[in-house]
Structure formats: C-alpha cells, structure tokens
Short mmCIF file of C-alpha atoms in Angstrom, two decimals:
data_model
loop_
_atom_site.label_atom_id
_atom_site.label_comp_id
_atom_site.label_asym_id
_atom_site.label_seq_id
_atom_site.Cartn_x
_atom_site.Cartn_y
_atom_site.Cartn_z
CA MET K 640 -199.97 208.84 0.80
CA ALA K 641 -199.61 211.01 4.08
CA ILE K 642 -203.29 210.92 4.52
CA ILE K 643 -203.41 207.21 4.23
CA GLY K 644 -200.58 206.97 6.55
CA ARG K 645 -202.21 209.07 9.26
CA ARG K 646 -205.54 206.99 9.03
CA ALA K 647 -203.57 203.66 9.37
CA TRP K 648 -202.05 205.19 12.59
CA ARG K 649 -205.25 206.34 13.98
CA LEU K 650 -206.80 202.84 13.18
CA CYS K 651 -203.88 201.05 14.94
CA GLY K 652 -204.39 203.42 17.93
CA MET K 653 -207.99 202.62 18.01
CA VAL K 654 -207.37 198.89 17.86
CA ALA K 655 -204.70 199.13 20.69
CA VAL K 656 -207.25 200.91 23.01
CA ILE K 657 -209.91 198.51 22.43
CA THR K 658 -207.71 195.45 22.99
CA MET K 659 -206.58 196.99 26.33
CA LEU K 660 -210.25 197.49 27.31
CA VAL K 661 -211.18 193.93 26.49
CA LEU K 662 -208.14 192.51 28.47
CA TRP K 663 -208.88 194.65 31.39
CA ARG K 664 -212.59 193.61 31.22
CA THR K 665 -211.63 189.85 31.06
CA ARG K 666 -209.14 190.03 34.06
CA SER K 667 -211.86 191.71 36.29
CA TYR K 668 -214.58 189.31 35.33
CA GLU K 669 -215.42 186.48 37.61
CA PRO K 670 -217.89 183.77 36.37
CA PRO K 671 -220.95 183.09 38.53
CA ALA K 672 -220.86 180.07 40.67
CA ARG K 673 -222.53 177.16 38.84
CA ALA K 674 -225.39 175.36 40.63
CA ALA K 675 -224.77 171.58 41.18
CA SER K 676 -226.16 169.52 38.57
CA THR K 677 -228.65 166.72 39.00
CA ALA K 678 -228.10 165.43 35.39
CA PRO K 679 -227.21 161.90 34.94
CA THR K 680 -223.63 162.29 33.82
CA THR K 681 -221.98 159.20 34.94
CA ARG K 682 -218.31 159.26 34.08
CA TYR K 683 -215.61 156.49 34.03
CA THR K 684 -212.08 156.89 35.08
CA GLU K 685 -210.62 153.39 34.40
CA PRO K 686 -207.46 153.18 32.36
CA LEU K 687 -207.88 153.02 28.68
CA ALA K 688 -206.20 149.61 28.51
CA ALA K 689 -209.00 148.25 30.49
CA LEU K 690 -211.53 149.37 27.95
CA THR K 691 -209.51 148.17 24.96
CA ALA K 692 -208.96 144.98 26.53
CA THR K 693 -212.59 144.17 26.64
CA PRO K 694 -214.00 142.16 23.57
CA ARG K 695 -216.03 143.92 21.04
CA VAL K 696 -219.84 143.85 21.92
CA PRO K 697 -221.00 141.12 19.39
CA SER K 698 -224.61 142.24 19.40
CA ALA K 699 -224.31 146.03 18.67
CA CYS K 700 -224.58 148.04 15.58
CA PHE K 701 -225.00 151.50 13.86
CA LEU K 702 -228.63 152.40 12.91
CA PHE K 703 -229.49 154.72 10.16
CA ILE K 704 -233.36 155.41 9.39
CA THR K 705 -233.03 157.38 6.22
CA ARG K 706 -233.93 157.68 2.55
CA THR K 707 -232.08 157.32 -0.79
CA MET K 708 -232.26 160.94 -1.29
CA SER K 709 -229.94 161.53 1.85
CA LEU K 710 -226.94 159.98 0.23
CA THR K 711 -224.64 162.80 0.34
CA LYS K 712 -225.09 163.38 4.03
CA VAL K 713 -225.10 159.74 4.81
CA ARG K 714 -221.70 159.46 3.01
CA ARG K 715 -220.13 162.13 5.14
CA THR K 716 -221.42 160.87 8.51
CA MET K 717 -220.03 157.46 7.48
CA PHE K 718 -216.75 158.80 6.52
CA ASP K 719 -216.52 160.43 9.98
CA ILE K 720 -217.46 157.38 11.98
CA GLU K 721 -215.29 155.04 9.80
CA GLN K 722 -212.14 157.42 10.13
CA ARG K 723 -212.57 158.27 13.73
CA PHE K 724 -213.83 154.91 15.17
CA ASN K 725 -215.33 151.97 13.21
CA SER K 726 -212.08 151.26 11.01
CA ARG K 727 -210.82 149.92 14.31
CA TYR K 728 -213.81 148.22 15.63
CA HIS K 729 -215.84 147.14 12.48
CA TYR K 730 -219.33 147.28 13.86
CA PRO K 731 -222.23 146.50 11.40
CA TYR K 732 -224.62 148.82 10.05
CA VAL K 733 -228.26 148.52 9.62
CA PHE K 734 -230.31 150.97 7.26
CA LEU K 735 -234.05 151.13 7.56
CA SER K 736 -236.41 153.06 5.22
CA GLU K 737 -240.23 153.15 4.42
CA HIS K 738 -238.91 153.15 0.61
CA GLN K 739 -236.53 150.69 -1.19
CA PHE K 740 -233.01 152.12 -1.25
CA SER K 741 -231.46 152.53 -4.78
CA ASP K 742 -228.76 150.37 -5.96
CA GLU K 743 -226.50 153.43 -6.20
CA PHE K 744 -227.32 154.30 -2.56
CA GLN K 745 -226.41 150.59 -1.40
CA LEU K 746 -223.19 150.52 -3.49
CA ASN K 747 -221.86 153.58 -2.08
CA VAL K 748 -222.78 152.76 1.41
CA ARG K 749 -221.01 149.35 0.98
CA ASN K 750 -217.91 150.99 -0.41
CA ILE K 751 -217.38 153.20 2.50
CA ALA K 752 -218.39 150.70 5.38
CA SER K 753 -215.47 148.51 6.80
CA SER K 754 -218.18 146.05 8.16
CA PRO K 755 -221.38 144.10 6.94
CA VAL K 756 -224.49 146.34 6.07
CA THR K 757 -228.03 145.24 5.97
CA PHE K 758 -230.69 147.22 4.17
CA ALA K 759 -234.44 146.82 5.17
CA LEU K 760 -237.96 148.00 4.49
CA ILE K 761 -240.25 149.43 7.47
CA ASN K 762 -243.64 147.85 7.29
CA ASN K 763 -245.24 149.66 10.06
CA TRP K 764 -244.14 153.33 9.31
CA SER K 765 -247.58 154.89 9.49
CA ALA K 766 -249.05 155.56 12.67
CA PRO K 767 -252.49 153.70 13.24
CA ARG K 768 -255.65 155.74 12.49
CA ASN K 769 -257.66 154.53 15.31
CA ASP K 770 -258.72 158.14 16.60
CA ASN K 771 -260.68 161.02 15.61
CA SER K 772 -257.85 163.62 15.96
CA THR K 773 -256.91 166.14 13.46
CA HIS K 774 -253.65 164.99 11.78
CA ALA K 775 -250.52 167.21 11.64
CA GLY K 776 -251.43 169.10 8.45
CA SER K 777 -249.36 168.67 5.25
CA ASN K 778 -248.08 165.39 3.91
CA SER K 779 -244.40 166.50 4.95
CA ALA K 780 -245.50 167.17 8.54
CA LEU K 781 -247.48 163.86 8.58
CA GLY K 782 -244.31 162.25 7.35
CA PHE K 783 -242.13 163.77 10.06
CA ARG K 784 -244.79 162.67 12.75
CA ASN K 785 -244.58 159.16 11.34
CA MET K 786 -240.72 159.29 11.61
CA VAL K 787 -240.67 160.75 15.19
CA ARG K 788 -243.15 158.05 16.40
CA TYR K 789 -241.15 155.41 14.72
CA TRP K 790 -238.12 156.37 16.55
CA ALA K 791 -239.92 156.80 19.84
CA HIS K 792 -240.46 153.03 19.91
CA PRO K 793 -241.47 150.82 16.89
CA PHE K 794 -237.95 150.76 15.52
CA ALA K 795 -236.60 148.53 18.34
CA THR K 796 -238.99 145.69 17.11
CA HIS K 797 -237.94 145.62 13.48
CA PRO K 798 -236.70 142.01 12.43
CA ALA K 799 -233.34 143.49 11.20
CA LEU K 800 -232.58 144.53 14.79
CA ALA K 801 -233.81 141.27 16.39
CA THR K 802 -230.24 139.95 17.07
CA TYR K 803 -229.01 143.14 18.36
CA THR K 804 -229.04 144.45 22.05
CA HIS K 805 -227.32 147.91 21.49
CA VAL K 806 -227.59 150.55 18.66
CA TRP K 807 -225.85 153.62 17.99
CA ARG K 808 -228.12 155.93 16.39
CA LEU K 809 -226.62 157.94 13.34
CA GLU K 810 -228.47 160.68 11.61
CA PRO K 811 -227.41 161.85 8.12
CA GLY K 812 -225.62 165.15 8.67
CA ALA K 813 -224.01 164.03 11.93
CA HIS K 814 -220.24 164.82 12.15
CA PHE K 815 -217.48 163.40 14.42
CA PRO K 816 -214.50 165.61 14.17
CA CYS K 817 -212.35 163.91 16.67
CA ASP K 818 -211.02 160.38 17.22
CA PHE K 819 -212.76 158.13 19.96
CA ALA K 820 -210.41 157.27 22.60
CA ALA K 821 -212.40 154.22 23.47
CA ASP K 822 -215.57 152.16 22.42
CA PRO K 823 -218.82 153.55 23.87
CA PHE K 824 -220.30 150.14 23.16
CA ARG K 825 -217.88 148.60 25.46
CA ARG K 826 -218.57 151.02 28.10
CA MET K 827 -222.22 150.46 28.00
CA HIS K 828 -221.59 146.78 28.25
CA LYS K 829 -219.17 146.69 31.01
CA HIS K 830 -220.94 149.17 32.95
CA LYS K 831 -224.56 147.80 32.37
CA LEU K 832 -225.48 151.13 30.94
CA GLN K 833 -229.04 151.51 29.15
CA TYR K 834 -228.65 154.86 27.73
CA ALA K 835 -225.90 157.20 26.48
CA PHE K 836 -226.20 160.66 25.06
CA ALA K 837 -224.13 163.31 23.50
CA ILE K 838 -226.10 166.58 24.04
CA SER K 839 -228.94 167.56 26.23
CA LEU K 840 -231.00 170.71 25.63
CA ALA K 841 -233.63 172.95 27.54
CA SER K 842 -236.92 173.24 26.01
CA PRO K 843 -240.44 174.24 26.78
CA ALA K 844 -242.38 171.84 28.90
CA PRO K 845 -243.78 168.93 26.66
CA THR K 846 -247.46 169.03 25.54
CA VAL K 847 -247.58 165.28 26.63
CA TRP K 848 -246.47 165.97 30.32
CA PRO K 849 -250.00 165.60 31.71
CA HIS K 850 -250.32 162.20 30.24
CA ALA K 851 -246.98 161.15 31.65
CA LEU K 852 -248.29 162.14 35.14
CA ASP K 853 -251.17 159.82 34.54
CA PHE K 854 -248.71 157.18 33.76
CA LEU K 855 -246.92 157.85 37.08
CA ARG K 856 -250.15 157.76 39.11
CA HIS K 857 -251.31 154.37 37.57
CA SER K 858 -247.78 152.80 37.32
CA SER K 859 -245.86 154.27 40.18
CA HIS K 860 -244.39 151.00 40.81
CA LEU K 861 -242.27 151.24 37.63
CA LEU K 862 -240.80 154.66 38.87
CA ARG K 863 -237.19 154.05 39.93
CA ALA K 864 -236.30 155.44 43.37
CA SER K 865 -232.96 157.10 42.16
CA ASN K 866 -234.47 158.46 38.84
CA SER K 867 -233.56 161.72 37.13
CA MET K 868 -236.75 163.60 37.67
CA ALA K 869 -235.07 166.49 39.39
CA TRP K 870 -232.89 166.87 36.21
CA LEU K 871 -235.74 166.66 34.00
CA PHE K 872 -237.77 169.32 35.49
CA PRO K 873 -235.13 171.56 37.28
CA SER K 874 -237.94 174.30 37.86
CA THR K 875 -240.85 173.82 40.22
CA SER K 876 -242.90 175.78 37.72
CA ASN K 877 -242.63 172.87 35.20
CA SER K 878 -242.31 175.57 32.37
CA SER K 879 -239.05 174.23 30.93
CA VAL K 880 -237.26 170.94 30.72
CA CYS K 881 -234.07 169.26 30.01
CA GLN K 882 -234.19 166.76 27.36
CA PHE K 883 -231.68 164.26 25.68
CA LEU K 884 -231.02 165.09 22.16
CA THR K 885 -231.69 161.66 20.31
CA ASN K 886 -229.77 162.51 17.14
CA SER K 887 -226.61 160.77 18.52
CA GLU K 888 -227.49 158.23 21.22
CA LEU K 889 -226.56 154.82 22.12
CA VAL K 890 -229.47 152.69 23.56
CA ASP K 891 -229.88 149.31 25.10
CA LEU K 892 -232.76 147.81 22.84
CA ARG K 893 -233.95 145.70 25.89
CA PHE K 894 -234.86 149.02 27.66
CA ILE K 895 -236.91 150.27 24.52
CA ARG K 896 -238.73 146.72 24.31
CA SER K 897 -239.29 146.64 28.03
CA PRO K 898 -242.86 146.43 29.25
CA ALA K 899 -242.37 149.58 31.26
CA TYR K 900 -241.17 151.63 28.30
CA THR K 901 -243.83 150.16 25.90
CA ALA K 902 -246.63 150.90 28.36
CA LEU K 903 -245.43 154.61 28.62
CA PHE K 904 -245.08 154.96 24.84
CA GLU K 905 -248.52 153.39 24.29
CA LEU K 906 -250.24 155.53 26.90
CA ILE K 907 -248.80 158.73 25.20
CA ASP K 908 -249.59 157.46 21.71
CA ARG K 909 -253.15 156.69 22.77
CA LYS K 910 -253.76 159.82 24.87
CA LEU K 911 -252.06 162.36 22.31
CA PRO K 912 -251.34 160.42 19.03
CA PHE K 913 -248.37 161.49 17.23
CA ARG K 914 -250.20 162.53 14.28
CA HIS K 915 -252.36 164.92 16.27
CA SER K 916 -252.12 168.68 15.29
CA GLN K 917 -251.40 169.46 18.90
CA TRP K 918 -247.96 167.87 18.98
CA THR K 919 -245.82 171.04 18.64
CA ASN K 920 -242.54 170.87 20.42
CA ASP K 921 -242.73 167.27 21.23
CA ASP K 922 -241.20 164.12 19.34
CA ASP K 923 -239.13 161.17 19.99
CA VAL K 924 -236.94 163.32 22.12
CA THR K 925 -239.79 164.07 24.60
CA VAL K 926 -240.70 160.13 24.79
CA ARG K 927 -237.10 159.02 25.24
CA SER K 928 -236.31 161.71 27.88
CA LEU K 929 -239.48 160.98 29.89
CA ALA K 930 -238.89 157.16 29.66
CA VAL K 931 -235.12 157.64 30.58
CA ALA K 932 -235.64 159.99 33.28
CA LEU K 933 -238.46 157.94 34.91
CA LEU K 934 -237.73 154.40 34.32
CA LEU K 935 -233.99 154.11 34.75
CA ASP K 936 -231.55 154.75 37.56
CA ALA K 937 -229.30 157.69 36.98
CA SER K 938 -226.45 155.50 37.20
CA GLN K 939 -227.63 153.67 34.20
CA VAL K 940 -227.30 156.75 31.94
CA ALA K 941 -224.02 158.39 30.82
CA TRP K 942 -222.98 161.34 29.09
CA LEU K 943 -220.61 160.85 26.22
CA ASP K 944 -218.52 163.73 27.14
CA ASP K 945 -215.24 162.40 25.68
CA SER K 946 -216.53 162.29 22.10
CA ALA K 947 -216.82 165.37 19.85
CA TYR K 948 -220.04 165.71 17.91
CA THR K 949 -222.09 168.15 15.94
CA HIS K 950 -224.94 168.08 13.33
CA ASP K 951 -225.87 170.16 10.39
CA LEU K 952 -229.16 171.22 12.22
CA LEU K 953 -227.28 172.44 15.42
#
C-alpha cells in the first residue's frame, strides 16, 4: 500500500508539472497574423425578425440522390434536418435514383418528413459513350463517375425539379447538430444569392484546369468582373486550389441551367469525359467550384457560417 501511495504522489507531481508547462506555453504563444481572405464569404447582419417575416420560398426543396441501401443514413440525416430546421418550415423533399426505391424506403421517408415527398427515377444516369477514352475501371468506379457527372449538371434538368428554382442538397450521412436560427432559402431569395456553401477545402489543382482555361479564352465575355478567381487559385503556381464541398450546398437551379454554366460543363465533359481514367481528384466539386468562381459575382455567393454541419466522410 505504501508503494502504491508513493507512485500515486509521483504521478500527481508529474501531472502538475506538465500542466504548468502547457499553461506557460499557451500564455506565451501568439498566433500568426492571418492573411486577408478573398473568399466569397458574404454575411448578413439584418435582424432575425426581418428574415422570419419573409414568406417561405415556394419553389425550394431538399434534394437527395441516393439508393434504397442508404436508408439508415438517410433516416439519420432527415431526423437532423427535421428537428433542427424543417419542422418549422416544411419544405418538400425530392428523392432521385437510377433504381426504383423500395416500398420500405418510401414508407420510412414519408414517416419522417413533415412535408410532401417526391420519388423519381433518373433516366440519363450514364455518361454518353461518344468518345474512345478508357473508362474509370471497375463497375463501382464507373458508377461513381456517373454519379458525380450527374451532380455536376444533368440533375438540374430532371422533370421532378421543373417547378423548383432552389435546392438544398442533402447527402446520406450528413449531420446538423444545431438548430438553424433562420431560413437559408429565405436568405438566398432575399439577397438574390445563387450559391451557398457550408465548407470549402484546399485540394490539388484539378486535372480539368487546362480545359477551363480554354473556356475562358473562347468565352471571356461570360467571365464576371468581380469573380472569385483569386480565391480559387490563391497561389500563382496553380499547384493547389480552394474548392466548395458540394455535400451540403444551396443552389439556384437557374444558374446551373444557364447557358454559361451549361457551356462550361459541356466543354469539360467533351474534352475530358467524366468516365475517363484520367479523372482522379476531380468530380462535381471541381465543376461547381470553377463555375461559381468564374461565372458569378462574389456577392452572389455566401458561406453558411451560422449553421453547424458535418458528414460521416469528414
């Protein structure tokens, strides 16, 4: 017992010394000065009452592109969004898939939703095979390429979304741990925003960047004067870029359907098809980030900094 007691006292002494060192280092530490950001991080300071007084956006919905097998993750994400937001606003849901949803899936989703739900099939899921390139490899890899290509542009033309102008993309496995103080759809509508994002990430320069430069050379009239190019490529070496994580985004579908966005997507899809084996770090994030940074004014893009968001993949 005496030996145990001495060891306990020595352990307490070591903990006390370590604590004092940590406190000393923390007190003497001065964080480096942060460089001014050129990111499109529009924020709004109007009173909350002004936002809550605005009518609900009638042409807005949540959008899932998923499969029956993801029911467990879909349920968890819907529980979050209903509890934290939609139980007060009742925006409808649209579910799209290249396969028919099971009856069990549809029943579970309808039981959670506080608003109407639409289930629809995707008829143009596969990328057109109009080139001689090598496809992405395995069936699973090719399936992933089809999915990211669909998210990059074709989803916006699905008939189930024909009556909607704004969508909030939801991914199975997304989590919203805090209540929303206001309605992001209302903010987009009131301030005429065309894109809102939750997270941006640094990543290697996209493989498609040379083709985006081709687009700029031939379509310079579409480039906005107050664009976010300096944010997209903060380094003159173009070795890394900042990109919007599309797993949680609010989009004005009129932007995705616009001739300028469509032209950029079609050029990339033609020059380097999505099923091509050279697509490595690129996906719908790349296309969306390029389009938003080049074709929108920075004032038309907002950071959802007042909403907590995480994802199983993060």
